[in-house]
Tab-separated table of C-alpha atoms and ligand atoms in Angstrom:
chain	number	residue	atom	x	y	z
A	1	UNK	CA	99.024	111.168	114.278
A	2	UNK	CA	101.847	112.848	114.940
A	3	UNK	CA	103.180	116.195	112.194
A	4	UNK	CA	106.277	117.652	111.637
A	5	UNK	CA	105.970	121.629	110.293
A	6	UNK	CA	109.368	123.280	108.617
A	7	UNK	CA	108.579	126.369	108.304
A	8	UNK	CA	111.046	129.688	108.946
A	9	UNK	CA	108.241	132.051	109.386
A	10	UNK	CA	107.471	132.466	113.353
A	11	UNK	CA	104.105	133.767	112.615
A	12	UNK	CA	103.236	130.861	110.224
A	13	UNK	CA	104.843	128.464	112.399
A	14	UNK	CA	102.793	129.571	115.332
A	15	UNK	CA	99.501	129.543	113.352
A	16	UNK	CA	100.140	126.146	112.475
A	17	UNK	CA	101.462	124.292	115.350
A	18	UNK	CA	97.926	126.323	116.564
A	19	UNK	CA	95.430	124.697	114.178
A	20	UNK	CA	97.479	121.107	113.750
A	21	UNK	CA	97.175	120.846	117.525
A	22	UNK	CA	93.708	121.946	117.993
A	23	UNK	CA	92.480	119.681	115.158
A	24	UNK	CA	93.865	116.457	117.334
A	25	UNK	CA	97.745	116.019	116.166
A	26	UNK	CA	100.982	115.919	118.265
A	27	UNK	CA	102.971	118.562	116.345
A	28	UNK	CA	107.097	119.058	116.122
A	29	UNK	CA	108.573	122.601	114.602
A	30	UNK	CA	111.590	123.105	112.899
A	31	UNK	CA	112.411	126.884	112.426
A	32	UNK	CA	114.963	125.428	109.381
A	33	UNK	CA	115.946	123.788	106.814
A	34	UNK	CA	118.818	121.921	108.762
A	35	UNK	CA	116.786	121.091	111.758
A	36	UNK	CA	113.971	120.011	109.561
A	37	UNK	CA	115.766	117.476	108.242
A	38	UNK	CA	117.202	116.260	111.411
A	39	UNK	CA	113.900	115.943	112.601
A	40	UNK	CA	112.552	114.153	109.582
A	41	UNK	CA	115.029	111.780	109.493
A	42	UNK	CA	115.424	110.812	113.308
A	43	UNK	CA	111.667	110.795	114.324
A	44	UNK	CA	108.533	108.691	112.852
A	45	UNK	CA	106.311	111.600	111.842
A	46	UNK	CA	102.687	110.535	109.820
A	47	UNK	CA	102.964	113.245	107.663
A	48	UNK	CA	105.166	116.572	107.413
A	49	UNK	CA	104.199	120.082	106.200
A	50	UNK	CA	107.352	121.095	104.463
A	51	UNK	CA	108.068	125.350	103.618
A	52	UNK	CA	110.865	125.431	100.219
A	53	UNK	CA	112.161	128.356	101.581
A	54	UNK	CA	114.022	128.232	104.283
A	55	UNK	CA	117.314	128.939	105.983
A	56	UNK	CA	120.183	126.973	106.295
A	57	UNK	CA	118.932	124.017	103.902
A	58	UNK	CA	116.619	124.604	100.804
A	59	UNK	CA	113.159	122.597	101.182
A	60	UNK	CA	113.756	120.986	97.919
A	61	UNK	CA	117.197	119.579	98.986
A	62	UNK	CA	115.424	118.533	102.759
A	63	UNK	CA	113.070	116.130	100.864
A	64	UNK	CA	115.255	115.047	98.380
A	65	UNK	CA	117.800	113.942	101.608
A	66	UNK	CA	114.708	112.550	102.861
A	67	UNK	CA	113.642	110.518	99.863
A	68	UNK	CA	117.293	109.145	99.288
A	69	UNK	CA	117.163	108.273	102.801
A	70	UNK	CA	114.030	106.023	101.949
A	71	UNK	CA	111.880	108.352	104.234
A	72	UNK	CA	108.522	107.437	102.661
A	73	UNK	CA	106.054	109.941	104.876
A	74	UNK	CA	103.351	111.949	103.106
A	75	UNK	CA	104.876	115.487	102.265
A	76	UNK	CA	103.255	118.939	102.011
A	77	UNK	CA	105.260	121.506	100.538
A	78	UNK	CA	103.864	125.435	100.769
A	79	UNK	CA	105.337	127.338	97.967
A	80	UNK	CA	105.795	131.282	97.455
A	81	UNK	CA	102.897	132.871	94.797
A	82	UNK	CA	104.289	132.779	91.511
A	83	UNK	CA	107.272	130.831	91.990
A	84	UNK	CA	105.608	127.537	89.878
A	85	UNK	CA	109.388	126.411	89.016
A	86	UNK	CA	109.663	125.361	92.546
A	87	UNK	CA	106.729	123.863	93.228
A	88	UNK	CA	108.089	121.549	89.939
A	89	UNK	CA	111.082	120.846	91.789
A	90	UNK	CA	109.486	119.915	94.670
A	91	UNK	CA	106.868	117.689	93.102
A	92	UNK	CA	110.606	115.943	91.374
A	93	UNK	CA	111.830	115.543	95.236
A	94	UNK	CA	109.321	113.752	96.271
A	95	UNK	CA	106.369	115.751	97.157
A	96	UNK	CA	103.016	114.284	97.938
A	97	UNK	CA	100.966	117.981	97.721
A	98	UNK	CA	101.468	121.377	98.037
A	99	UNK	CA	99.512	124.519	98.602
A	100	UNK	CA	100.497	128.507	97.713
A	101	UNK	CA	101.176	131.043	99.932
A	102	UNK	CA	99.085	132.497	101.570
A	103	UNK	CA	96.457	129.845	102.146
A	104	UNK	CA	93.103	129.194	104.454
A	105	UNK	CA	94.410	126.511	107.311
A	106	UNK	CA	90.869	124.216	106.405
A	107	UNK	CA	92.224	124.149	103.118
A	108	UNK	CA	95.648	122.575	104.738
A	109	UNK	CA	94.138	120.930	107.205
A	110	UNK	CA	91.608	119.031	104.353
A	111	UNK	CA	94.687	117.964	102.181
A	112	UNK	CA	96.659	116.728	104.982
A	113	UNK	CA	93.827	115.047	105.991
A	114	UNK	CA	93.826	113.209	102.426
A	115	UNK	CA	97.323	112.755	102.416
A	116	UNK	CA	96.773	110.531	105.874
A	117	UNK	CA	94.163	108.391	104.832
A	118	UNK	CA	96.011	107.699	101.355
A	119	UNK	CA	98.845	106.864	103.453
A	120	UNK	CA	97.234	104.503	105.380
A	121	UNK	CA	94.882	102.896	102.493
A	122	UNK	CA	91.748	104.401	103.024
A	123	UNK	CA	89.984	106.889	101.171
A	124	UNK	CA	86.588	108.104	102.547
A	125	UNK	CA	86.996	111.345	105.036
A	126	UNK	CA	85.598	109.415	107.844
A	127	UNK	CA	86.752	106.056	109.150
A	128	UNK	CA	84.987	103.528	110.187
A	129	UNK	CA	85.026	99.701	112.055
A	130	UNK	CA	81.679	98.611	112.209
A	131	UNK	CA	79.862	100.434	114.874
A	132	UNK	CA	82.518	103.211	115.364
A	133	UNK	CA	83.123	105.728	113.526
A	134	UNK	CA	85.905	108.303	113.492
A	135	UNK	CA	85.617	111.514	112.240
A	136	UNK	CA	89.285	113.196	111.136
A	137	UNK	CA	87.219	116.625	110.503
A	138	UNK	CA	85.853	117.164	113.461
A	139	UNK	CA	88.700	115.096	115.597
A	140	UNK	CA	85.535	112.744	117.103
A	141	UNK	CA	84.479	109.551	117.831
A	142	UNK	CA	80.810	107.810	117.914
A	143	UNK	CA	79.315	104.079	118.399
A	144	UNK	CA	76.252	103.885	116.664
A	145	UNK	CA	76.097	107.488	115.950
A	146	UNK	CA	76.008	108.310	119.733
A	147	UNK	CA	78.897	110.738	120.578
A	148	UNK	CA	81.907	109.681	122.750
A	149	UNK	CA	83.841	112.233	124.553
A	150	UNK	CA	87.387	111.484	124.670
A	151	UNK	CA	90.352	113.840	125.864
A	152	UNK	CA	92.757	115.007	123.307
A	153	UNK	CA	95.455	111.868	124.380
A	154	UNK	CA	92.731	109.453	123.722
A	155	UNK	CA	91.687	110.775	120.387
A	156	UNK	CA	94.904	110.202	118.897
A	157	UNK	CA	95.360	106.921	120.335
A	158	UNK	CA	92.006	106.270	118.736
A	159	UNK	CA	93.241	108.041	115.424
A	160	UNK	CA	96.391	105.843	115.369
A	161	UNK	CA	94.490	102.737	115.700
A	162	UNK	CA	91.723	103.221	113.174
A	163	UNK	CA	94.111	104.304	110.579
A	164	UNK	CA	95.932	101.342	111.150
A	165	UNK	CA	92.646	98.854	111.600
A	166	UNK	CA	93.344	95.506	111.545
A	167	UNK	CA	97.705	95.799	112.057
A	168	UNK	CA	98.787	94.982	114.905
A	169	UNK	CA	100.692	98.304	116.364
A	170	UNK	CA	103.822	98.316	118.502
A	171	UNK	CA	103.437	100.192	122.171
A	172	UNK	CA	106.751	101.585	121.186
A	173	UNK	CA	105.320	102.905	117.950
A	174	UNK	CA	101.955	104.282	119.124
A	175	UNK	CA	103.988	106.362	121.366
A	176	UNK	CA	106.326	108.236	118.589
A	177	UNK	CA	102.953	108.409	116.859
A	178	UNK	CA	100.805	110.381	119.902
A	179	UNK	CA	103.368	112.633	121.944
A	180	UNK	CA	105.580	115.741	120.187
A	181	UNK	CA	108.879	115.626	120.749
A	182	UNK	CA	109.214	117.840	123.809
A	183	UNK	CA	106.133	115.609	125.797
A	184	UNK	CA	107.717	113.170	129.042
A	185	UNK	CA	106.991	110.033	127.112
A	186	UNK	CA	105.781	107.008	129.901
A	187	UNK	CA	104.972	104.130	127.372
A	188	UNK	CA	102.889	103.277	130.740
A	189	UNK	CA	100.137	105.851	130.381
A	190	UNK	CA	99.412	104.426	126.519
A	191	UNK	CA	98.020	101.004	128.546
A	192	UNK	CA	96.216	103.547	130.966
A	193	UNK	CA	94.253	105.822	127.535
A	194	UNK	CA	94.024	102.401	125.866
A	195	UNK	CA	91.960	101.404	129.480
A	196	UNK	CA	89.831	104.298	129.236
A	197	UNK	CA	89.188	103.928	125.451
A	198	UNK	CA	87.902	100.543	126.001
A	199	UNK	CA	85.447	101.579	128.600
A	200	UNK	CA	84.103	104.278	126.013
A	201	UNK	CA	84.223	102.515	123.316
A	202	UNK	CA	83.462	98.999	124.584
A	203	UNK	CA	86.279	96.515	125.157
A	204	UNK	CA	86.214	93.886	122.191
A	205	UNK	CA	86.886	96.864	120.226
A	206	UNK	CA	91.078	96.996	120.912
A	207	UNK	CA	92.832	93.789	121.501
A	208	UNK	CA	95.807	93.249	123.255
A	209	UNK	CA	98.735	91.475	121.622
A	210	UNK	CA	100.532	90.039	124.181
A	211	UNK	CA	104.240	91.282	123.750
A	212	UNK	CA	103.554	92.630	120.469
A	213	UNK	CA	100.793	95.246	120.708
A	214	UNK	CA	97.395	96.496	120.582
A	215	UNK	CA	94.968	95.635	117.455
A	216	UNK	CA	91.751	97.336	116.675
A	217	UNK	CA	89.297	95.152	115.384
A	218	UNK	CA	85.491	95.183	114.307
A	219	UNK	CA	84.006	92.740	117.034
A	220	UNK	CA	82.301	89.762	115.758
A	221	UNK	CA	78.672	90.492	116.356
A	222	UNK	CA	79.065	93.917	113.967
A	223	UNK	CA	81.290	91.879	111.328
A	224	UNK	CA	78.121	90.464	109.521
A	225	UNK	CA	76.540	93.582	109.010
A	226	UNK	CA	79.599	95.286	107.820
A	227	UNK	CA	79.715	92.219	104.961
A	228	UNK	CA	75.792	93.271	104.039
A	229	UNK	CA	77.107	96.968	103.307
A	230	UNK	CA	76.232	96.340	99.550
B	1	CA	CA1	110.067	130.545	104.005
């Protein structure tokens, strides 16, 4: 999953990209409200963290541009104590959540968290396809409850994937959704992590699409339990 922060505060900004990053996104910064936008509106973020006040471009005008546009990504705003009038505003341009200033970065990283499975349809914290199971708190993976390591690349492949269980997702796409903007994207090295997830994972788990993409599916011998559930 791949997050865009706006936020004019270096020190924020840093904390942020910090936590996002560590927790298993690809992150983008925008220092302003100008480049925010630009951002926003040229890349296919999963989510963006949006600050109101910034230079150059207000963050209720950003998201209202964004909105008009038809830009339909989950948005976090972070408002300034006491100013409730703009958190209105922003809720009126299009805003998914928001959080005050100052705030803990669990508390961000839970809501975004939210706001990712919402936008993808589900709504339990941890996803699942029958025997695998993907935890968004703890950025891990298991089969059958047994732990699988995977590097930080892999994860978000994963993380793409389960979100979007059962589509069948572009190459093209899962790259804008796994590298930040400044990574050397090589579409090539998503067949190589898709390789490796298969071997840890096992390898009826992600189907190949031939020309169109890669699936992830519950394989057939876990299907039948998954129906028993209830
Ligand atoms: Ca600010």
């Amino acid at each position: 999953m791949r997050i865009l922060v706006v936020e004019d505060d270096p020190d924020l900004r840093r904390q942020l990209a910090g936590a996002l990053s560590q927790a298993g996104y690809a992150v983008d910064l925008a220092a302003d409200g100008e480049d925010g936008h630009f951002l926003g509106d040229t890349e296919p973020y999963d989510a963006v963290i949006l600050d109101l006040g910034l230079p150059k471009l207000d963050g209720v005008s950003v998201l209202e541009r964004w909105r008009a546009d038809g830009k339909d990504f989950p948005v976090l705003i972070l408002t300034a104590r006491d100013r409730w009038s703009e958190k209105v505003a922003g809720f009126d341009a299009g805003a998914d959540d928001y959080l005050t200033k100052p705030f803990y970065t669990e508390e961000l990283l839970a809501r975004l968290r939210a706001l990712l499975r919402r936008a993808a349809g589900h709504s339990a914290a941890a996803l699942e396809a029958g025997a695998l199971r993907v935890d968004t708190r703890a950025a891990r993976a298991s089969v059958n409850g047994d732990p699988i390591k995977l590097t930080a690349h892999e994860y978000r492949v994963l993380s793409y994937l389960m979100h979007h269980q059962g589509r069948v997702v572009p190459r093209t796409e899962l790259v804008e959704h796994i590298y930040d903007q400044d990574f050397d994207r090589d579409s090539n090295t998503i067949e190589v992590f898709i390789g490796r997830l298969r071997k840890k994972i096992g390898s009826d788990r992600i189907l190949t699409e031939r020309g169109l993409g890669y699936r992830l599916v519950i394989p057939e011998n876990e299907q039948r339990v998954a129906g028993q559930a209830i």
